[in-house]
């Protein structure tokens, strides 16, 4: 287990580079794997989750080669026909890998088995097993199909009309990946909008995917390979945004961040808290909106986070809880019960770890209440193996008085393997 020790620097200044967006990277690999033609993906996430997706796709016979840089790969499209894997597909810690690949494999007429680490094997899979089974796939899993390992015997799918019980981009994308391989139309009704990278990329690859409010209507399609330039990961940017917004003497620029509105909840929440955030150099790259984000110290106030913004900020809620500790007044986070089934129970881990640092924070069944006191005190904390908790605690350690120890710091490499290097660079610039 890797331990990181942090102190609050006198100032936080500099430029932070992001790695490619994790969600877009998964989709660029998966969709190109079943497309016709060859594509280059530039700026691929170097996180372990995306490496899990790459490994699983390679095990089904897809040729994916790294080119001149580690974040540039070539995907040779299979045209839609994958090969039966010889062994269990290992999704590691990645819910996106397991859920999206289950949808993809549901359309393939062979058997595959998907498993992952202890955290992933405890996360709910019934939410994909049910719709994929309705489409005609034969899927079995532990506890009646509720948990991985999953065996998927696919092929012969029919389109369905399905109402998602939760606003989940993973479930939606899983059904869409089955839908492109099914006979007839697939209609998906969402309770609220979640990230729409699958819709955007499938359409750019030639599929007929139509969105009408929160409903998606799609038809089977043969995708055409698409070169993708992956924007920087806004979910990684969020850590630096909170660090700069809460530190009393900060000015941080985060370059090349994807600001797709279905992911941009962090911008709305921080602006609602009075943070000093500016979007510079707004542009569109590879069909996704991108900007540089400049954040300066601000005087934050508490806020309410709930309702339709939640799916657009779901991964950022632990670090928003850190920001709330430094805001004046009360912050309430509700409608976020999904946090309980992430890589850890993020309501419980956020509350327990920030409590160790003196936060005035209490657990709700579907969120938390934080009374901002304007400070945290360094303490010994643990990530509990969850990447976003490791990084939220790292940021808390840069803002707290005294010494913070983060155990399980290596978890950051699931989505942001250069996070601690960026911390070192920022600290070196302060002479700390
Ligand atoms: C993701 C969707 C979200 C998010 C996860 C990545 C995706 O999960 O928490 O980190 O790439 O589709 P849900 O869609 O299950 O909420």
Short mmCIF file of N, CA, C and O and ligand atoms in Angstrom, two decimals, residues 22-24 26-27 96 99-100 123 127 167-171 173 194-195 197 314-315 338 342-343 346 387-388, ligand 1:
data_model
loop_
_atom_site.label_atom_id
_atom_site.label_comp_id
_atom_site.label_asym_id
_atom_site.label_seq_id
_atom_site.Cartn_x
_atom_site.Cartn_y
_atom_site.Cartn_z
N UNK A 22 -11.75 9.26 -19.23
CA UNK A 22 -11.92 7.81 -19.05
C UNK A 22 -13.14 7.31 -19.82
O UNK A 22 -13.06 6.30 -20.53
N UNK A 23 -14.26 7.99 -19.69
CA UNK A 23 -15.50 7.52 -20.33
C UNK A 23 -15.37 7.54 -21.86
O UNK A 23 -15.77 6.59 -22.54
N UNK A 24 -14.81 8.62 -22.40
CA UNK A 24 -14.66 8.71 -23.85
C UNK A 24 -13.67 7.66 -24.34
O UNK A 24 -13.85 7.03 -25.39
N UNK A 26 -12.99 4.63 -23.04
CA UNK A 26 -13.64 3.30 -23.10
C UNK A 26 -14.42 3.16 -24.41
O UNK A 26 -14.35 2.16 -25.11
N UNK A 27 -15.22 4.20 -24.68
CA UNK A 27 -16.11 4.12 -25.85
C UNK A 27 -15.35 4.14 -27.15
O UNK A 27 -15.73 3.46 -28.12
N UNK A 96 -17.48 0.35 -15.80
CA UNK A 96 -17.77 0.69 -17.19
C UNK A 96 -17.37 -0.46 -18.10
O UNK A 96 -18.11 -0.83 -19.03
N UNK A 99 -19.95 -3.42 -17.59
CA UNK A 99 -21.32 -3.18 -18.06
C UNK A 99 -21.36 -2.94 -19.57
O UNK A 99 -22.23 -3.47 -20.26
N UNK A 100 -20.43 -2.16 -20.10
CA UNK A 100 -20.47 -1.90 -21.54
C UNK A 100 -20.12 -3.17 -22.32
O UNK A 100 -20.75 -3.49 -23.33
N UNK A 123 -20.58 -5.04 -6.92
CA UNK A 123 -21.41 -3.97 -7.48
C UNK A 123 -22.59 -4.54 -8.28
O UNK A 123 -22.47 -5.61 -8.89
N UNK A 127 -28.90 -4.66 -12.99
CA UNK A 127 -29.38 -3.54 -13.80
C UNK A 127 -29.04 -3.67 -15.28
O UNK A 127 -29.68 -3.04 -16.11
N UNK A 167 -30.64 6.77 -13.47
CA UNK A 167 -30.00 7.54 -14.56
C UNK A 167 -28.55 7.09 -14.66
O UNK A 167 -27.68 7.68 -14.05
N UNK A 168 -28.32 6.02 -15.39
CA UNK A 168 -26.96 5.46 -15.48
C UNK A 168 -26.49 5.40 -16.92
O UNK A 168 -27.11 4.74 -17.76
N UNK A 169 -25.37 6.07 -17.19
CA UNK A 169 -24.80 6.04 -18.54
C UNK A 169 -24.25 4.65 -18.85
O UNK A 169 -24.22 4.23 -20.01
N UNK A 170 -23.82 3.94 -17.83
CA UNK A 170 -23.28 2.60 -18.07
C UNK A 170 -24.39 1.66 -18.53
O UNK A 170 -24.21 0.88 -19.47
N UNK A 171 -25.54 1.73 -17.85
CA UNK A 171 -26.65 0.84 -18.22
C UNK A 171 -27.18 1.23 -19.61
O UNK A 171 -27.39 0.38 -20.48
N UNK A 173 -25.59 2.70 -22.01
CA UNK A 173 -24.63 2.35 -23.05
C UNK A 173 -24.59 0.85 -23.30
O UNK A 173 -24.39 0.39 -24.43
N UNK A 194 -27.85 11.49 -18.52
CA UNK A 194 -26.52 11.16 -18.01
C UNK A 194 -25.55 11.36 -19.17
O UNK A 194 -25.98 11.68 -20.29
N UNK A 195 -24.27 11.13 -18.94
CA UNK A 195 -23.26 11.42 -19.98
C UNK A 195 -23.65 10.77 -21.30
O UNK A 195 -24.07 9.61 -21.33
N UNK A 197 -21.74 10.34 -24.20
CA UNK A 197 -20.63 10.06 -25.13
C UNK A 197 -20.96 8.92 -26.09
O UNK A 197 -20.52 8.92 -27.23
N UNK A 314 -21.92 13.06 -10.70
CA UNK A 314 -21.91 11.93 -9.76
C UNK A 314 -20.49 11.59 -9.27
O UNK A 314 -20.28 11.35 -8.08
N UNK A 315 -19.51 11.61 -10.18
CA UNK A 315 -18.15 11.20 -9.77
C UNK A 315 -17.42 12.30 -8.98
O UNK A 315 -16.38 12.04 -8.37
N UNK A 338 -26.86 6.52 -5.67
CA UNK A 338 -25.95 5.76 -6.54
C UNK A 338 -24.51 5.74 -6.01
O UNK A 338 -23.74 4.83 -6.32
N UNK A 342 -20.75 2.67 -5.94
CA UNK A 342 -19.57 2.96 -6.76
C UNK A 342 -18.41 2.07 -6.28
O UNK A 342 -18.62 1.08 -5.60
N UNK A 343 -17.18 2.45 -6.61
CA UNK A 343 -16.02 1.60 -6.29
C UNK A 343 -15.94 1.31 -4.79
O UNK A 343 -15.40 0.30 -4.36
N UNK A 346 -19.46 5.47 -1.47
CA UNK A 346 -18.80 6.79 -1.39
C UNK A 346 -19.48 7.74 -0.41
O UNK A 346 -18.90 8.77 -0.05
N UNK A 387 -10.34 5.11 -6.06
CA UNK A 387 -9.50 6.15 -6.67
C UNK A 387 -9.99 7.56 -6.37
O UNK A 387 -9.18 8.46 -6.08
N UNK A 388 -11.30 7.77 -6.46
CA UNK A 388 -11.78 9.15 -6.26
C UNK A 388 -11.68 9.58 -4.79
O UNK A 388 -11.51 10.76 -4.49
C1 LIG B 1 -19.53 6.13 -16.42
C2 LIG B 1 -20.77 6.37 -15.88
C3 LIG B 1 -21.00 6.64 -14.46
C4 LIG B 1 -19.71 7.02 -13.73
C5 LIG B 1 -18.54 6.17 -14.11
C6 LIG B 1 -18.30 6.19 -15.62
C7 LIG B 1 -19.44 5.84 -17.87
O1 LIG B 1 -21.56 5.49 -13.86
O2 LIG B 1 -19.90 6.98 -12.33
O3 LIG B 1 -17.35 6.62 -13.46
O4 LIG B 1 -18.34 5.94 -18.44
O5 LIG B 1 -20.47 5.53 -18.46
P1 LIG B 1 -23.15 5.23 -13.93
O6 LIG B 1 -23.55 5.48 -15.31
O7 LIG B 1 -23.39 3.81 -13.54
O8 LIG B 1 -23.74 6.18 -12.94
#
